[in-house]
Each structure stands twice: as structure tokens, then as C-alpha cells.
Amino acid sequence: MTTWTDRTADHAANRPLALAAPSGIDRAAHHRLDEAWLAAAWSHPTTRVFVVSGGQVLIDETADGSTELVMTPSFEAPLTEAHRYFLGTDEDGVSYFALQKDTLPGRMDQSARPAGLREAGLLLSQREAGLMVHAVALENWQRLHRFCSRCGERTVIAAAGHIRRCQACGAEHYPRTDPAVIMAVMDEQDRILLGRQVHWPEGRFSTLAGFVEPGESIEQSVRREVFEEAGVLVGDVEYVASQPWPFPSSLMLGFMAHATSTEINVDGDEIHEARWFSRDDLRTAFETGEVMPPYGISIAARLIELWYGKPLPKPSDAL
């Protein structure tokens, strides 16, 4: 399998991918089972803590116009013992924890506001976005996997939030990640295939995507999903990049795929409409508002940009 970014110096290939850029955080997994170390790290005055609830955190705008994740020292954090997740340390030795709560805490200054990853991932620094991705993924998994899949008994949290143990049968359960493929499909005329899902608003187009099935390679998954959703046959498949996508537990594997047929036959279940676009077609559609680009946080936007040759307009700019 060839890699698209191995042979392109395009602007899009060299920009950090949202939610996947290096964060400078060492996850320090070897400390997760060391209760004495975790207790010392929690009580250290430099430790920073933030709350995650329902996939949201508190963010705040600073005086210089940037956006930051609202974090506090551990001694100011809300009380919780079970749902305390160790996220790692930075190069200065600062430890970071996330607390899972039913609701986000209030702020006396009233300036902070709740935000999910789709918004905050584009506003926060790479470090803070990386911390948020880790915390949201753990929270999603913890909320959905409270019982043992082997015997049905309730499980307990271990390894600083990264394991759930069943005290009845001894089984250990680990955070789940579902591989999904997402692909920009191009034909011999160098057009791109974009589709609109049935629940999307009119004009919202993006790349095709789907989950990898058991016993299937990722290349096979790309070909199967494109054919099932749009009726188009795919030959060569080239890997681009991956992106964590905790909505609730996916890892998006991005590809450029080369079609060997062009007739479109949408499935009608997932994809309502699919079209081939030349670069001129897509530029005109953006300018007239006929097509709205995908949100910039998604790897879908990066895949389209690699083909398009320049940044896509922001959704608000395209109307």
C-alpha cells in the first residue's frame, strides 16, 4: 500500500491534523497501576485538572484572544474518587487529570462556557485539544461499559481510568476503539466523489466513510464501503493519515482511492445523493452556496484539500 503523503509536499499534507497533532504530553502509562505515584501526582501543587461531562468541557477566551481549556489545581477540583482519569505529564513534569462528572461546574466569573470537541478542537492549543480528546474518549467508554460482557456483573474502574475490572469473574476490559475508513475517491478525469448522508442538510457534502468489518482489511473496507454507498468500483487505495474520533469511539483511517467506474448508484439508506466534482465545479458550488464544505476539524476536509490543492472555505464563508 502506497502512502499519499510520501509523495506530496502539498500545504495540507504538512499542516497538523486536528485532534491528531503532537500534544507534547507523555501518557506515562507505566504509572497507571502505581497508586502511590498517582496519589502523589494528584496532590502535587502543579497538577492541573479539568472536568468532562457528556463530551463537553469548559473553555474560556483569554485577554489576547486565544481560547484555553479551563483547568484548576487538584485542591480546587470537584470531589470524585472513582472517575478520576490520569492523562499524562508534560516536559515540565506537570501532571494532568480529567474528572468525569454528571454536570460541568459553574464559574463565578461567568466567562467560561461549555464546548464539545467539534468546536473546541479547532480553538484550543494542540496540547489542550489532545488532552480533551483523551478525556472525552475515556468518558464515552466509561459511560457505555459499566457491566462485564462476560458475566454481566458490574465492573469497577482501574488503571487511572484505562481499565474496567469485573470482581465477579476477574475479566479486564479495555477502552474500545472502532476502526473506520474515510476516503476521497477520484476518477480518471481527476474528479472527486462526494456524498450527502440522508440526515444531513441540503448542500452538505463530504467524503464517503464506513466501519471496518470483522475479518476485513482496511483496503477491502474502502472498496466495499464505496461500492455499497455509491455503487462505484475502487482499485488502488493510498493511505494518508489517521484521526481519533471519539464520537463515541472511532479511529478514522484516511485514504485517497482511485475509482475504476464512474456510474453512481446510491444506497438510499446512508447516502441520499452523490456527485462527481471537478475542481471548477466544486469552487463554483462553494461560491454559490450550493455545496457546504465539511467542518475543518474533520479529516474529511483534509482529504478534500489534498485533491483540491488549497484550503477549503469555512462553512460560514461558503454561504
Short mmCIF file of C-alpha atoms in Angstrom, two decimals:
data_model
loop_
_atom_site.label_atom_id
_atom_site.label_comp_id
_atom_site.label_asym_id
_atom_site.label_seq_id
_atom_site.Cartn_x
_atom_site.Cartn_y
_atom_site.Cartn_z
CA MET A 1 0.00 0.00 0.00
CA THR A 2 1.48 3.35 -1.01
CA THR A 3 1.15 6.44 1.14
CA TRP A 4 -0.18 9.64 -0.41
CA THR A 5 1.80 11.94 1.86
CA ASP A 6 5.04 10.17 0.96
CA ARG A 7 4.94 11.81 -2.46
CA THR A 8 3.31 15.20 -1.93
CA ALA A 9 4.56 18.45 -0.43
CA ASP A 10 1.10 19.96 -0.57
CA HIS A 11 0.21 22.53 2.08
CA ALA A 12 -2.48 20.25 3.50
CA ALA A 13 -0.11 17.33 3.96
CA ASN A 14 2.23 19.43 6.10
CA ARG A 15 -0.32 21.03 8.44
CA PRO A 16 -1.15 19.32 11.75
CA LEU A 17 -4.38 17.37 11.55
CA ALA A 18 -6.96 18.49 14.11
CA LEU A 19 -7.14 16.18 17.15
CA ALA A 20 -4.12 14.22 15.89
CA ALA A 21 -1.26 16.73 16.16
CA PRO A 22 1.58 16.10 18.63
CA SER A 23 0.48 17.43 22.00
CA GLY A 24 3.73 17.26 23.97
CA ILE A 25 2.02 15.05 26.55
CA ASP A 26 3.62 11.78 27.66
CA ARG A 27 0.73 9.47 28.57
CA ALA A 28 3.07 7.74 31.07
CA ALA A 29 1.04 4.53 31.00
CA HIS A 30 3.52 2.84 33.36
CA HIS A 31 2.17 5.00 36.21
CA ARG A 32 -1.48 3.98 35.79
CA LEU A 33 -1.23 1.00 38.15
CA ASP A 34 1.01 2.75 40.68
CA GLU A 35 -1.48 4.01 43.27
CA ALA A 36 1.20 5.67 45.40
CA TRP A 37 2.57 7.59 42.43
CA LEU A 38 -0.93 8.62 41.30
CA ALA A 39 -1.78 9.86 44.80
CA ALA A 40 1.42 11.91 44.94
CA ALA A 41 0.80 13.32 41.46
CA TRP A 42 -2.78 14.25 42.37
CA SER A 43 -1.71 16.15 45.47
CA HIS A 44 1.17 17.99 43.79
CA PRO A 45 0.61 21.77 43.57
CA THR A 46 1.47 21.95 39.86
CA THR A 47 -1.06 19.29 38.83
CA ARG A 48 -3.85 20.54 36.57
CA VAL A 49 -7.39 19.16 36.42
CA PHE A 50 -10.42 19.70 34.22
CA VAL A 51 -13.95 18.29 34.21
CA VAL A 52 -15.53 16.41 31.32
CA SER A 53 -19.28 15.80 31.16
CA GLY A 54 -21.30 14.46 28.25
CA GLY A 55 -18.39 15.04 25.87
CA GLN A 56 -18.08 18.70 26.88
CA VAL A 57 -15.55 20.74 28.83
CA LEU A 58 -15.35 24.36 29.90
CA ILE A 59 -13.38 26.72 27.67
CA ASP A 60 -12.58 30.37 28.15
CA GLU A 61 -11.32 33.23 25.97
CA THR A 62 -8.16 34.91 27.20
CA ALA A 63 -7.23 38.59 27.05
CA ASP A 64 -5.07 38.01 23.96
CA GLY A 65 -7.98 36.48 22.05
CA SER A 66 -6.95 32.83 22.30
CA THR A 67 -9.07 30.05 23.79
CA GLU A 68 -8.00 27.80 26.63
CA LEU A 69 -9.27 24.77 28.48
CA VAL A 70 -10.45 25.69 31.97
CA MET A 71 -8.17 23.83 34.38
CA THR A 72 -7.64 24.16 38.11
CA PRO A 73 -5.20 22.84 40.70
CA SER A 74 -6.30 19.49 42.12
CA PHE A 75 -7.19 21.01 45.51
CA GLU A 76 -9.78 23.22 43.77
CA ALA A 77 -11.27 20.42 41.69
CA PRO A 78 -14.71 18.89 42.39
CA LEU A 79 -14.68 15.84 44.63
CA THR A 80 -14.64 12.41 42.99
CA GLU A 81 -12.60 9.29 43.60
CA ALA A 82 -13.81 6.70 41.09
CA HIS A 83 -13.98 8.83 37.95
CA ARG A 84 -10.52 10.40 38.07
CA TYR A 85 -8.54 9.78 34.89
CA PHE A 86 -4.79 10.27 34.61
CA LEU A 87 -3.95 11.70 31.17
CA GLY A 88 -0.16 12.08 31.39
CA THR A 89 2.62 14.54 32.08
CA ASP A 90 4.31 17.30 30.10
CA GLU A 91 8.01 18.09 29.65
CA ASP A 92 7.99 20.17 32.84
CA GLY A 93 6.65 17.30 34.92
CA VAL A 94 3.15 18.75 35.27
CA SER A 95 0.53 16.01 35.62
CA TYR A 96 -2.92 16.24 34.04
CA PHE A 97 -6.14 14.61 35.22
CA ALA A 98 -9.72 14.66 33.95
CA LEU A 99 -12.73 14.24 36.22
CA GLN A 100 -15.93 12.74 34.88
CA LYS A 101 -18.99 14.41 36.38
CA ASP A 102 -22.71 14.44 35.63
CA THR A 103 -22.59 18.20 35.01
CA LEU A 104 -19.91 20.78 34.39
CA PRO A 105 -19.08 23.06 37.33
CA GLY A 106 -20.25 26.65 37.30
CA ARG A 107 -17.84 29.58 37.01
CA MET A 108 -18.24 32.62 39.23
CA ASP A 109 -16.87 34.95 36.55
CA GLN A 110 -19.47 33.70 34.05
CA SER A 111 -16.99 33.98 31.20
CA ALA A 112 -16.33 30.27 30.63
CA ARG A 113 -18.71 28.22 28.52
CA PRO A 114 -19.22 24.55 27.70
CA ALA A 115 -17.99 23.23 24.36
CA GLY A 116 -17.70 19.88 22.62
CA LEU A 117 -14.80 18.60 20.55
CA ARG A 118 -16.16 19.76 17.20
CA GLU A 119 -15.89 23.36 18.40
CA ALA A 120 -13.12 23.23 20.98
CA GLY A 121 -10.84 21.07 18.84
CA LEU A 122 -10.36 23.98 16.44
CA LEU A 123 -9.91 26.63 19.15
CA LEU A 124 -7.64 25.02 21.72
CA SER A 125 -3.89 24.58 21.50
CA GLN A 126 -2.59 21.23 20.26
CA ARG A 127 -1.75 20.25 23.83
CA GLU A 128 -5.15 21.08 25.27
CA ALA A 129 -7.02 19.58 22.31
CA GLY A 130 -5.03 16.38 22.79
CA LEU A 131 -5.91 16.28 26.50
CA MET A 132 -9.57 16.82 25.67
CA VAL A 133 -9.62 14.04 23.06
CA HIS A 134 -8.14 11.61 25.58
CA ALA A 135 -10.61 12.60 28.29
CA VAL A 136 -13.70 12.54 26.06
CA ALA A 137 -12.77 9.12 24.68
CA LEU A 138 -12.36 7.71 28.19
CA GLU A 139 -15.61 9.27 29.37
CA ASN A 140 -17.56 7.83 26.44
CA TRP A 141 -16.14 4.36 27.05
CA GLN A 142 -16.71 4.51 30.81
CA ARG A 143 -20.33 5.55 30.43
CA LEU A 144 -21.12 2.75 27.95
CA HIS A 145 -19.21 -0.15 29.51
CA ARG A 146 -20.23 -0.38 33.15
CA PHE A 147 -21.05 -4.09 33.08
CA CYS A 148 -18.95 -7.14 32.28
CA SER A 149 -19.54 -8.52 28.78
CA ARG A 150 -18.54 -11.98 30.03
CA CYS A 151 -20.79 -12.44 33.08
CA GLY A 152 -22.96 -9.32 33.26
CA GLU A 153 -21.81 -8.13 36.68
CA ARG A 154 -20.93 -4.51 37.37
CA THR A 155 -17.30 -3.58 36.75
CA VAL A 156 -15.04 -1.19 38.65
CA ILE A 157 -12.56 1.40 37.36
CA ALA A 158 -8.84 0.64 37.48
CA ALA A 159 -5.56 1.85 35.97
CA ALA A 160 -6.47 5.51 36.41
CA GLY A 161 -9.50 5.15 34.14
CA HIS A 162 -7.98 2.93 31.45
CA ILE A 163 -9.29 -0.47 32.60
CA ARG A 164 -12.59 -1.77 33.99
CA ARG A 165 -12.34 -4.92 36.10
CA CYS A 166 -15.04 -7.42 36.91
CA GLN A 167 -14.75 -8.50 40.54
CA ALA A 168 -17.07 -11.46 39.91
CA CYS A 169 -15.23 -13.31 37.12
CA GLY A 170 -11.90 -11.45 37.04
CA ALA A 171 -12.20 -10.21 33.46
CA GLU A 172 -10.45 -7.00 32.46
CA HIS A 173 -11.99 -4.70 29.86
CA TYR A 174 -10.06 -2.04 27.93
CA PRO A 175 -11.18 1.13 26.11
CA ARG A 176 -12.73 0.29 22.78
CA THR A 177 -11.63 1.84 19.52
CA ASP A 178 -13.58 1.10 16.34
CA PRO A 179 -11.57 1.44 13.09
CA ALA A 180 -13.38 3.35 10.36
CA VAL A 181 -12.24 4.20 6.84
CA ILE A 182 -12.85 7.59 5.23
CA MET A 183 -11.84 8.18 1.64
CA ALA A 184 -11.60 10.76 -1.11
CA VAL A 185 -12.45 8.85 -4.29
CA MET A 186 -11.05 10.18 -7.57
CA ASP A 187 -11.77 9.06 -11.14
CA GLU A 188 -9.63 9.06 -14.30
CA GLN A 189 -10.70 12.64 -15.04
CA ASP A 190 -9.34 13.68 -11.62
CA ARG A 191 -12.82 14.44 -10.30
CA ILE A 192 -13.73 13.75 -6.69
CA LEU A 193 -16.75 11.80 -5.46
CA LEU A 194 -18.65 13.46 -2.61
CA GLY A 195 -21.84 12.32 -0.96
CA ARG A 196 -24.61 13.65 1.26
CA GLN A 197 -25.91 11.49 4.07
CA VAL A 198 -29.66 11.12 4.47
CA HIS A 199 -29.78 13.10 7.74
CA TRP A 200 -27.56 15.96 6.55
CA PRO A 201 -28.97 19.32 5.48
CA GLU A 202 -29.32 20.16 1.82
CA GLY A 203 -25.95 21.07 0.33
CA ARG A 204 -23.74 19.40 2.97
CA PHE A 205 -21.35 17.12 1.05
CA SER A 206 -18.33 15.22 2.25
CA THR A 207 -16.20 12.15 1.61
CA LEU A 208 -17.61 8.64 1.99
CA ALA A 209 -16.84 6.67 5.15
CA GLY A 210 -17.73 3.47 6.98
CA PHE A 211 -16.64 0.97 9.60
CA VAL A 212 -14.20 -1.88 9.06
CA GLU A 213 -15.95 -5.25 9.36
CA PRO A 214 -14.57 -8.35 11.15
CA GLY A 215 -12.04 -10.29 9.08
CA GLU A 216 -11.62 -7.43 6.60
CA SER A 217 -8.50 -5.45 5.66
CA ILE A 218 -8.74 -1.69 5.54
CA GLU A 219 -8.22 -1.72 1.76
CA GLN A 220 -11.10 -4.17 1.38
CA SER A 221 -13.21 -1.98 3.63
CA VAL A 222 -12.57 1.10 1.46
CA ARG A 223 -13.65 -0.76 -1.68
CA ARG A 224 -16.71 -2.33 -0.05
CA GLU A 225 -17.98 0.90 1.53
CA VAL A 226 -17.64 2.94 -1.67
CA PHE A 227 -19.48 0.29 -3.67
CA GLU A 228 -22.21 -0.19 -1.06
CA GLU A 229 -22.86 3.52 -0.60
CA ALA A 230 -22.36 4.85 -4.15
CA GLY A 231 -22.12 1.84 -6.49
CA VAL A 232 -18.62 2.90 -7.62
CA LEU A 233 -15.79 0.37 -8.02
CA VAL A 234 -12.39 1.23 -6.49
CA GLY A 235 -8.94 -0.05 -7.46
CA ASP A 236 -5.82 1.45 -5.86
CA VAL A 237 -6.05 2.68 -2.28
CA GLU A 238 -3.45 5.04 -0.74
CA TYR A 239 -3.18 5.76 2.97
CA VAL A 240 -2.99 9.41 4.08
CA ALA A 241 -3.37 9.79 7.86
CA SER A 242 -5.43 8.77 10.87
CA GLN A 243 -7.50 10.81 13.31
CA PRO A 244 -9.02 9.91 16.68
CA TRP A 245 -12.76 10.47 16.51
CA PRO A 246 -14.37 9.78 19.91
CA PHE A 247 -17.99 10.14 18.76
CA PRO A 248 -18.12 7.84 20.62
CA SER A 249 -15.09 5.58 19.94
CA SER A 250 -13.76 5.62 16.40
CA LEU A 251 -10.33 5.90 14.81
CA MET A 252 -10.68 7.41 11.34
CA LEU A 253 -8.24 5.99 8.77
CA GLY A 254 -7.98 8.38 5.82
CA PHE A 255 -7.34 7.30 2.23
CA MET A 256 -7.19 8.52 -1.34
CA ALA A 257 -8.95 5.93 -3.51
CA HIS A 258 -8.96 5.58 -7.29
CA ALA A 259 -12.21 4.66 -8.98
CA THR A 260 -12.38 2.16 -11.85
CA SER A 261 -16.01 3.03 -12.65
CA THR A 262 -17.99 6.27 -12.56
CA GLU A 263 -21.69 5.33 -12.63
CA ILE A 264 -23.30 6.30 -9.33
CA ASN A 265 -25.99 4.24 -7.62
CA VAL A 266 -26.53 5.44 -4.04
CA ASP A 267 -27.82 3.03 -1.42
CA GLY A 268 -30.54 5.40 -0.18
CA ASP A 269 -30.06 4.21 3.39
CA GLU A 270 -26.90 6.07 4.36
CA ILE A 271 -26.23 8.19 1.27
CA HIS A 272 -29.04 10.27 -0.21
CA GLU A 273 -27.03 11.84 -3.02
CA ALA A 274 -23.53 11.51 -4.51
CA ARG A 275 -21.87 13.53 -7.25
CA TRP A 276 -18.60 13.82 -9.14
CA PHE A 277 -16.99 17.26 -8.89
CA SER A 278 -14.16 18.79 -10.87
CA ARG A 279 -12.18 21.48 -9.06
CA ASP A 280 -14.03 24.18 -11.03
CA ASP A 281 -17.36 22.53 -10.21
CA LEU A 282 -16.60 22.47 -6.51
CA ARG A 283 -15.24 26.02 -6.39
CA THR A 284 -18.38 27.33 -8.10
CA ALA A 285 -20.59 25.27 -5.78
CA PHE A 286 -18.82 26.74 -2.75
CA GLU A 287 -19.18 30.27 -4.09
CA THR A 288 -22.91 29.93 -4.83
CA GLY A 289 -23.69 28.10 -1.59
CA GLU A 290 -24.89 25.03 -3.46
CA VAL A 291 -22.33 22.97 -1.52
CA MET A 292 -21.24 23.46 2.08
CA PRO A 293 -17.77 22.14 2.93
CA PRO A 294 -17.23 19.70 5.80
CA TYR A 295 -16.18 21.14 9.13
CA GLY A 296 -12.47 21.86 9.39
CA ILE A 297 -11.94 19.62 12.41
CA SER A 298 -12.68 16.50 10.38
CA ILE A 299 -10.10 14.57 8.39
CA ALA A 300 -12.67 14.72 5.57
CA ALA A 301 -11.75 18.36 4.98
CA ARG A 302 -8.05 17.44 4.81
CA LEU A 303 -8.67 14.69 2.25
CA ILE A 304 -10.66 17.03 0.03
CA GLU A 305 -7.98 19.72 0.39
CA LEU A 306 -5.26 17.29 -0.75
CA TRP A 307 -7.16 16.86 -4.00
CA TYR A 308 -8.45 20.46 -4.23
CA GLY A 309 -4.98 21.99 -3.83
CA LYS A 310 -5.80 24.72 -1.32
CA PRO A 311 -7.73 25.23 1.94
CA LEU A 312 -11.47 24.82 1.78
CA PRO A 313 -13.62 27.79 2.74
CA LYS A 314 -15.00 27.69 6.26
CA PRO A 315 -18.66 26.60 6.34
CA SER A 316 -19.79 30.13 7.18
CA ASP A 317 -17.64 31.61 4.40
CA ALA A 318 -19.10 29.30 1.78
CA LEU A 319 -22.64 30.62 2.10
#
